XYZ file of C-alpha atoms in Angstrom:
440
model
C 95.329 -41.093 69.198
C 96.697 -40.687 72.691
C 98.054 -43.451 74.456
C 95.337 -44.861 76.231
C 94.419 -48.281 74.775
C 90.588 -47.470 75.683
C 87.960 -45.262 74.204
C 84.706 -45.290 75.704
C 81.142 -45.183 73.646
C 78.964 -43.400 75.472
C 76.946 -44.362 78.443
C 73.633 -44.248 76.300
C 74.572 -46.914 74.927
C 71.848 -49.015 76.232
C 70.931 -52.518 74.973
C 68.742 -51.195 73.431
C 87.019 -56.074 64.005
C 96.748 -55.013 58.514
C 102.561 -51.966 53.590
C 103.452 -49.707 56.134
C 103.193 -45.309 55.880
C 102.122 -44.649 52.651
C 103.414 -40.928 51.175
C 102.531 -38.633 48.325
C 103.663 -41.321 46.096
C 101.031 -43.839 47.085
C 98.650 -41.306 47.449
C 99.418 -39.724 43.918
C 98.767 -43.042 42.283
C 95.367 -43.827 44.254
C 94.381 -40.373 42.625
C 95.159 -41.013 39.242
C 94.004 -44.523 38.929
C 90.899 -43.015 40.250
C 90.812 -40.518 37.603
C 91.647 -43.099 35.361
C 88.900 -45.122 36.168
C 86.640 -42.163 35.855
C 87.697 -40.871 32.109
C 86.621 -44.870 31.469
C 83.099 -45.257 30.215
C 81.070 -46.304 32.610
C 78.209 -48.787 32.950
C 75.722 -46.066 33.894
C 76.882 -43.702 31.140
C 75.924 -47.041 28.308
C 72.549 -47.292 30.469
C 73.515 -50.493 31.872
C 73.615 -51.824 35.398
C 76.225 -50.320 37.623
C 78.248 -53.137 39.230
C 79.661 -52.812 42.708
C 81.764 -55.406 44.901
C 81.319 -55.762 48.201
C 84.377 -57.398 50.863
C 83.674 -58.854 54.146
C 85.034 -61.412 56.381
C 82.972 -63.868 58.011
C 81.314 -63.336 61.499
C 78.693 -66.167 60.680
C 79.104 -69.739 58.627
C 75.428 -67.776 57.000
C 77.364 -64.771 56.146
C 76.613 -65.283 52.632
C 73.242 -66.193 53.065
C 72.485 -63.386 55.431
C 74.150 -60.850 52.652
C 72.394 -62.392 49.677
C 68.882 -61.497 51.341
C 69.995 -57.743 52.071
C 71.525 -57.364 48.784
C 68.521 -58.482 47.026
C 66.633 -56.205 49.235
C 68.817 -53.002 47.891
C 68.513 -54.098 44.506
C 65.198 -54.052 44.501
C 65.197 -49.903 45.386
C 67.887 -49.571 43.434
C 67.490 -51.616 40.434
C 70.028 -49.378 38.602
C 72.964 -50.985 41.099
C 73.831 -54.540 41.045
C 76.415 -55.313 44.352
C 78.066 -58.452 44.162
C 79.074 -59.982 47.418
C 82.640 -61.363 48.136
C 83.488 -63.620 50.993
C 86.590 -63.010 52.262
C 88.552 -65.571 54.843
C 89.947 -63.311 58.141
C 93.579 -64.913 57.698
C 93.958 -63.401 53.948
C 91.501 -60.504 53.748
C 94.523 -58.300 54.424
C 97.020 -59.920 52.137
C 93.995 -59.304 49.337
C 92.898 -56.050 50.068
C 96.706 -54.816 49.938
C 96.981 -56.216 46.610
C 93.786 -55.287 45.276
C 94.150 -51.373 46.413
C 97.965 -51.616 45.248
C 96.919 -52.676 41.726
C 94.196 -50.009 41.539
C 91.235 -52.911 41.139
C 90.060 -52.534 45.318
C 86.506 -53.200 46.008
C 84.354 -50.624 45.912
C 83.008 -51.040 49.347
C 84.615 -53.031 52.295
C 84.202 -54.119 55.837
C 87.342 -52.821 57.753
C 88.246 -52.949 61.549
C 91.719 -52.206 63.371
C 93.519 -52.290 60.101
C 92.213 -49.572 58.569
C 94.783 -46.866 58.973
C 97.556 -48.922 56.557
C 94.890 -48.547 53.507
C 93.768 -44.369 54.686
C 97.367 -43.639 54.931
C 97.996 -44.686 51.314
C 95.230 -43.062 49.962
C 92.821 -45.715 48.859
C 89.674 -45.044 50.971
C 87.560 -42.599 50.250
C 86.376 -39.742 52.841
C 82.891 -39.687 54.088
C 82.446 -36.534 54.847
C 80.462 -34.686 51.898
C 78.190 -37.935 51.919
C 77.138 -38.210 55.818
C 75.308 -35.438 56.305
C 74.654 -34.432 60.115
C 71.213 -36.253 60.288
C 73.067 -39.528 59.117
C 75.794 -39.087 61.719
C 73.368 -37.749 65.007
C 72.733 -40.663 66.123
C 76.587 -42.391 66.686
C 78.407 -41.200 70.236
C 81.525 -39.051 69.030
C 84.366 -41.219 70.163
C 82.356 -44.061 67.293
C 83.145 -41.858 65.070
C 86.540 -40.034 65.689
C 87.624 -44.350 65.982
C 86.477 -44.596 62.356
C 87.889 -41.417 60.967
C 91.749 -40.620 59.850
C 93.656 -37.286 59.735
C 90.598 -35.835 60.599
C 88.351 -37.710 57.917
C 85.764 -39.796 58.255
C 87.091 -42.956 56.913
C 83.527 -45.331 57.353
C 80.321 -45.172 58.738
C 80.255 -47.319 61.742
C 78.698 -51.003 61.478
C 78.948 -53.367 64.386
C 79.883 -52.953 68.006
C 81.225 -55.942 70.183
C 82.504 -56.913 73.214
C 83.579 -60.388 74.701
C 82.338 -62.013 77.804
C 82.597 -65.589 79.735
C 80.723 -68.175 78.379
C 79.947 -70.805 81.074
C 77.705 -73.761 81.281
C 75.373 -73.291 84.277
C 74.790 -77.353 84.882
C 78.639 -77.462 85.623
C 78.939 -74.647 88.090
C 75.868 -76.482 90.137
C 77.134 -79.756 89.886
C 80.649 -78.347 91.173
C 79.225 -76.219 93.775
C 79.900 -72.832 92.419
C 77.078 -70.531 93.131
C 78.541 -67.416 92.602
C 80.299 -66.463 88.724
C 83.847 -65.130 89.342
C 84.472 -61.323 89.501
C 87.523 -60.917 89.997
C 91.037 -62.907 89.572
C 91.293 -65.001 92.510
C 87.772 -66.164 91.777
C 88.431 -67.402 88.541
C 91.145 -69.402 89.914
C 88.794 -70.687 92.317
C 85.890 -71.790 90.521
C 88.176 -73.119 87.518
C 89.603 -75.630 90.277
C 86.609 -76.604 91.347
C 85.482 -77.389 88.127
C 88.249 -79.686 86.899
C 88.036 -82.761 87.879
C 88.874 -86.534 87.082
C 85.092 -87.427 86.503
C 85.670 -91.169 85.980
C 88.539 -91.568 88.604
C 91.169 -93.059 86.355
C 93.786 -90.460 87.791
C 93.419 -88.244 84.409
C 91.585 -85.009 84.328
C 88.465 -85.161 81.981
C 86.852 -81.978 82.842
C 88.645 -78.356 82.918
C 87.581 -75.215 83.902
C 88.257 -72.866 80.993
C 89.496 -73.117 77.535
C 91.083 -70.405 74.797
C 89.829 -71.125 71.665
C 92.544 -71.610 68.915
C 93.709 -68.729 67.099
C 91.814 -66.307 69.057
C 94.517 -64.516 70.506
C 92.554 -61.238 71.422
C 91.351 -63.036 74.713
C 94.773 -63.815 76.862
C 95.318 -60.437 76.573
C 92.762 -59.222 78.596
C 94.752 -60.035 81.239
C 97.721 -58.259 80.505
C 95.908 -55.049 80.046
C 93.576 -56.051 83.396
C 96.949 -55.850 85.109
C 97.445 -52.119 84.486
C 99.066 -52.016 81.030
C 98.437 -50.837 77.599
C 98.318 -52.493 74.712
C 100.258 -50.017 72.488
C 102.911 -47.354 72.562
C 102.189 -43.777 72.394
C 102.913 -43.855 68.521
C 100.571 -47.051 67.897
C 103.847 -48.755 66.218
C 104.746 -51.670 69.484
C 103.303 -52.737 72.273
C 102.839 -50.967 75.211
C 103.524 -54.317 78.236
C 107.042 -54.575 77.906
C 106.797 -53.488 81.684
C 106.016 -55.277 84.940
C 102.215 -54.798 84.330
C 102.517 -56.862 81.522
C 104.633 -59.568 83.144
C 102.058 -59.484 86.036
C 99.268 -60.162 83.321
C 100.328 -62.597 81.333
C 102.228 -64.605 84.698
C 98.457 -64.986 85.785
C 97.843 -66.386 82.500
C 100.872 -69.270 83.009
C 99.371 -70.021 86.554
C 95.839 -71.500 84.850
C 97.629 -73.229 82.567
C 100.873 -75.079 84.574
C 100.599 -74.318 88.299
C 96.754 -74.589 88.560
C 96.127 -76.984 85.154
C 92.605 -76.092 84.858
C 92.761 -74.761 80.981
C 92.143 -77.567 78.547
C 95.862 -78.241 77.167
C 96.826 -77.240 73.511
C 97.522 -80.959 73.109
C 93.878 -82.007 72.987
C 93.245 -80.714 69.814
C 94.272 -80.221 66.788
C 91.670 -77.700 65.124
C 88.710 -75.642 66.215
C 85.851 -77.658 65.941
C 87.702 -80.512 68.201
C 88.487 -77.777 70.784
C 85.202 -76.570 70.696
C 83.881 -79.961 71.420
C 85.088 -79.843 74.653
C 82.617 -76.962 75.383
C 80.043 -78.422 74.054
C 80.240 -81.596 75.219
C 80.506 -80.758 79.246
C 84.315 -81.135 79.421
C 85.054 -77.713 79.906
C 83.125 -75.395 82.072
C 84.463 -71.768 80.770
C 85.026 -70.446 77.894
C 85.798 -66.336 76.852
C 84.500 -64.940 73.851
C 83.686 -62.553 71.744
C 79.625 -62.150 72.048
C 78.488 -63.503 68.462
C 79.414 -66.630 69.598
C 76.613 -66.920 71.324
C 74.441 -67.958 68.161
C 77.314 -70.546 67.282
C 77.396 -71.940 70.665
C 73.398 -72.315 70.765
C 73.346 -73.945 66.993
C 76.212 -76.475 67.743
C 74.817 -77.035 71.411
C 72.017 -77.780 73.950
C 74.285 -76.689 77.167
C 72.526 -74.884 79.973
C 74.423 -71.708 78.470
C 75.409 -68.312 80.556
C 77.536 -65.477 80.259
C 78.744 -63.129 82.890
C 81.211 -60.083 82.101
C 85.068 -61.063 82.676
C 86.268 -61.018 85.773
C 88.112 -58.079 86.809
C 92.043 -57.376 87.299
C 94.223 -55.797 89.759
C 94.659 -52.179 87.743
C 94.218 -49.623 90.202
C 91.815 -48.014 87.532
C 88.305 -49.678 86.020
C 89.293 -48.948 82.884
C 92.199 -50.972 82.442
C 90.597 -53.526 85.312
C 87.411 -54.405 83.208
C 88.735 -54.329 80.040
C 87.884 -57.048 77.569
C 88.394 -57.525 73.773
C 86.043 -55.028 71.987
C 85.420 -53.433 68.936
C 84.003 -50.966 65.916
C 83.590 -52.315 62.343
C 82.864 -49.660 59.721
C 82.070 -50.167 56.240
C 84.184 -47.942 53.880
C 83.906 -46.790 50.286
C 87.424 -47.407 47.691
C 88.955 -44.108 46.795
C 89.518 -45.656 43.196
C 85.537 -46.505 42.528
C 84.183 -45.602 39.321
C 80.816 -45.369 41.447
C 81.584 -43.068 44.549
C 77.885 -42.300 44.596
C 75.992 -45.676 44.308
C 78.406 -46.798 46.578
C 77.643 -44.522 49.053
C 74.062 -45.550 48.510
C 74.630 -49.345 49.260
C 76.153 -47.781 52.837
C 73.573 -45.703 53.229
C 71.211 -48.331 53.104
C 73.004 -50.957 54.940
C 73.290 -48.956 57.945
C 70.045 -47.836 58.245
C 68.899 -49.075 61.892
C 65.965 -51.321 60.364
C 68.406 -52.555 57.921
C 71.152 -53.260 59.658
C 69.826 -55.323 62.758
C 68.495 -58.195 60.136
C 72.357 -58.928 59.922
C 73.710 -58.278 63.118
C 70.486 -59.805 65.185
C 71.599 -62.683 62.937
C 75.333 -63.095 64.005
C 74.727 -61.834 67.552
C 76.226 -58.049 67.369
C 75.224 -55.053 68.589
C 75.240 -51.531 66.960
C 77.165 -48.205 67.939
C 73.829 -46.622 66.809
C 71.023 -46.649 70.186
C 68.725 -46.752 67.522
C 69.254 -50.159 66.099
C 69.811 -51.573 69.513
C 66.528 -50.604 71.017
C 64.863 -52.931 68.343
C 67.118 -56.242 68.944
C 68.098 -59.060 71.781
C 64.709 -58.052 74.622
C 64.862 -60.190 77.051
C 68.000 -62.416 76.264
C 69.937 -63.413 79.562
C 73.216 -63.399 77.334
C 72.919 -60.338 75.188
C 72.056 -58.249 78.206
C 75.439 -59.260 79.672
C 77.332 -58.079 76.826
C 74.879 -55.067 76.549
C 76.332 -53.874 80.103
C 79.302 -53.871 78.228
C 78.684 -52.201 75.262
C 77.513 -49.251 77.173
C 80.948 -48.463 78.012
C 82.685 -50.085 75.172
C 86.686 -49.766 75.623
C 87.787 -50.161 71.352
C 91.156 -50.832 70.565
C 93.115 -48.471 68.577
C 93.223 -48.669 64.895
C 97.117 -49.103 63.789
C 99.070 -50.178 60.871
C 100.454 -52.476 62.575
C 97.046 -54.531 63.764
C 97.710 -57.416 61.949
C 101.614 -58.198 62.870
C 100.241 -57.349 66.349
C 97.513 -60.393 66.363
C 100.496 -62.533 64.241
C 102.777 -61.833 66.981
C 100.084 -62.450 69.996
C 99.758 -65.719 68.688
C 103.443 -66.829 69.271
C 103.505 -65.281 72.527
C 100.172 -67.141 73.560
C 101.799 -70.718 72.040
C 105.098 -70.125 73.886
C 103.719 -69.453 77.396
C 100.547 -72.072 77.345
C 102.943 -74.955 75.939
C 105.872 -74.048 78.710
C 108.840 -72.895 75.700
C 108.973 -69.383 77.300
C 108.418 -67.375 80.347
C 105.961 -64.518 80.437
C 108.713 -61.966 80.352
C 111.142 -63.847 77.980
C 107.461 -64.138 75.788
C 106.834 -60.710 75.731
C 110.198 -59.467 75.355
C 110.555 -61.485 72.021
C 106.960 -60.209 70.627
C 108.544 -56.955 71.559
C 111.781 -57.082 69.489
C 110.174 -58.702 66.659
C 107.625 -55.788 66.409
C 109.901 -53.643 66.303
C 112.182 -54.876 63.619
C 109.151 -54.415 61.611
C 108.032 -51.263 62.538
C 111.408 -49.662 63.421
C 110.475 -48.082 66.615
């Protein structure tokens, strides 16, 4: 991968997500396990059921539901193949998928995102390419596709495509006077001061402009990026804003917080659902997101809810300017499967475009296939927003190091917004610490 942070899907994309290099070693024991596994007898072979397992982590507090109904759907054409479903919590999915593929017992089919390249490298997913044929692949834009693939391989077939945008609650920009959504910096800052105010006059604000929800540490850095710089280095193993662009981003960040004060501080809450109160509640007019929030926002709330796109940065270049959190998940297929072939049937299936929108219409995502979108989200206000969006989607890279990147976002985030550490002393420490563990 080169060293720009974005790739774009391709424009006709109309409306319609974490130990280290694996070497021969790893890779040699992947193989044999697998081979193991295979000289087993198998559940087909006794004329039994075949049993597959299925990882995901949660995009929807219905995720099993929603699964449950599609499985039972593929069972029923397939009543030779019995999937179980497994529920897997974001915060430990990698810790149990390491463990799993390390002891040979991964599951035979998993939902992976940014973190992918840590389990390809070490041999335990399984190439794609003598299952998806060209007819199965014609209808993904290239770049979805070299994102998902590895040395060349494809590594998964492409699931769900999403973007964030600015959630906003339309009563609170009329009441404050804003008539216009922000597009660029300085208009954030303006409309966020108009909206927080001391509502009931006791000398205490009660109502902020914008809020960044806990533990989502993907959104802050739009800015930094929006200033001009990239997320990574050249070799995917640090960060790439240990440079004035970076300062410059995340020093706009500080401002909102301590010289303007219109982001709701940390010391409101003390878990997500109080923060998210705020929002829906009135207290806080703002509020950026990754687009399947929508559907939580709209169960959990009556607001007058909107969206616009976020607003743009000083880069000299749009890409970098209008870039917001996006990304590709893929579903992949366990090189050490007994069932290589029934699995690939269960992916087959599940990203079929008439398949697959029952589960992302449900959580509020959109598909890298044009197909799938054309028959989801007409005539949604918010979905067309992020659709804009999606037609030039700008995906992270995949790294090993994904997951002590978002680990080490998080301190950086908690160290400016509660005033322990400047923007450059912030990023200079996430700096060092990634690379003590990746070396470079």
């Amino acid at each position: 991968m080169r060293r720009k942070i974005a790739m774009l899907l391709c424009a006709s994309m109309a409306i319609g997500l974490l130990a280290g290099c694996g070497g021969s070693s790893e890779e040699s024991k992947a193989s044999e396990s697998k081979e193991e596994k295979g000289a087993d007898t198998s559940d087909k072979d006794s004329g039994e059921k075949v049993k597959l397992t299925f990882w995901k982590s949660p995009h929807s507090d219905r995720e099993d539901d929603i699964w449950a109904g599609m499985i039972e759907d593929f069972n029923k054409e397939n009543p030779d193949i019995e999937v179980e479903f497994l529920n897997v919590a974001w915060d430990s999915v990698v810790e149990k998928e390491t463990a799993a593929f390390s002891a040979g017992s991964g599951p035979d089919i998993s939902f992976q995102t940014e973190q992918f390249p840590l389990y390809a490298k070490n041999g335990y997913l399984l190439s794609l390419d003598d299952y998806a044929d060209e007819k199965k692949l014609s209808g993904y834009p290239e770049s979805a596709l070299e994102y998902c693939s590895h040395d060349g391989k494809l590594m998964g077939i492409p699931f769900v495509a999403l973007n964030s945008v600015m959630f906003y609650n339309k009563d609170m920009f009329e009441e404050a006077g804003v008539t216009k959504v922000p597009e660029t910096w300085e208009e954030l800052r303006e409309a966020a001061k108009k909206l927080t105010q001391d509502k009931d006059g006791d000398g205490e604000t009660d109502q902020w402009g914008m809020m960044y929800e806990m533990d989502d540490y993907w959104q802050p850095l739009s800015y930094i990026i929006q200033a001009g710089a990239d997320m990574w280095n050249k070799n995917l193993t640090n960060i790439g804003f240990n440079n004035e662009q970076g300062v410059e981003g995340l020093t706009f960040f500080d401002q909102l917080y301590h010289e303007d004060q219109v982001v709701l501080p940390l010391e409101k809450y003390t878990n997500k659902d109080e923060e998210r109160s705020y929002f829906y509640n009135g207290q806080v007019a703002m509020f950026p997101q990754q687009i399947h929030y929508t559907n939580i926002i709209k169960e959990a709330s009556d607001i007058n809810l909107g969206a616009f796109a976020l607003p743009a940065g000083p880069a000299s270049d749009e890409e970098h300017a209008k870039w917001n959190f996006a990304n590709i998940g893929m579903l992949s297929i366990s090189s050490q499967t007994k069932y290589p072939d029934e699995a690939w049937k269960f992916v087959e299936y599940v990203t079929r475009p008439e398949v697959e929108k029952i589960y992302l219409s449900e959580v509020g995502f959109f598909s890298p296939q044009l197909a799938t979108n054309d028959m989801m989200y007409e005539g949604d206000e918010i979905m067309a927003v992020a659709a804009e969006g999606i037609k030039k989607l700008q995906v992270s890279p995949a790294s090993d190091y994904a997951n002590a990147m978002l680990q080490n976002l998080k301190i950086m985030y908690e160290n400016v917004a509660r005033g322990e550490k400047s923007p450059a002393d912030s990023i200079q420490a996430m700096y060092d610490s990634m690379k003590a563990i990746s070396g470079e």
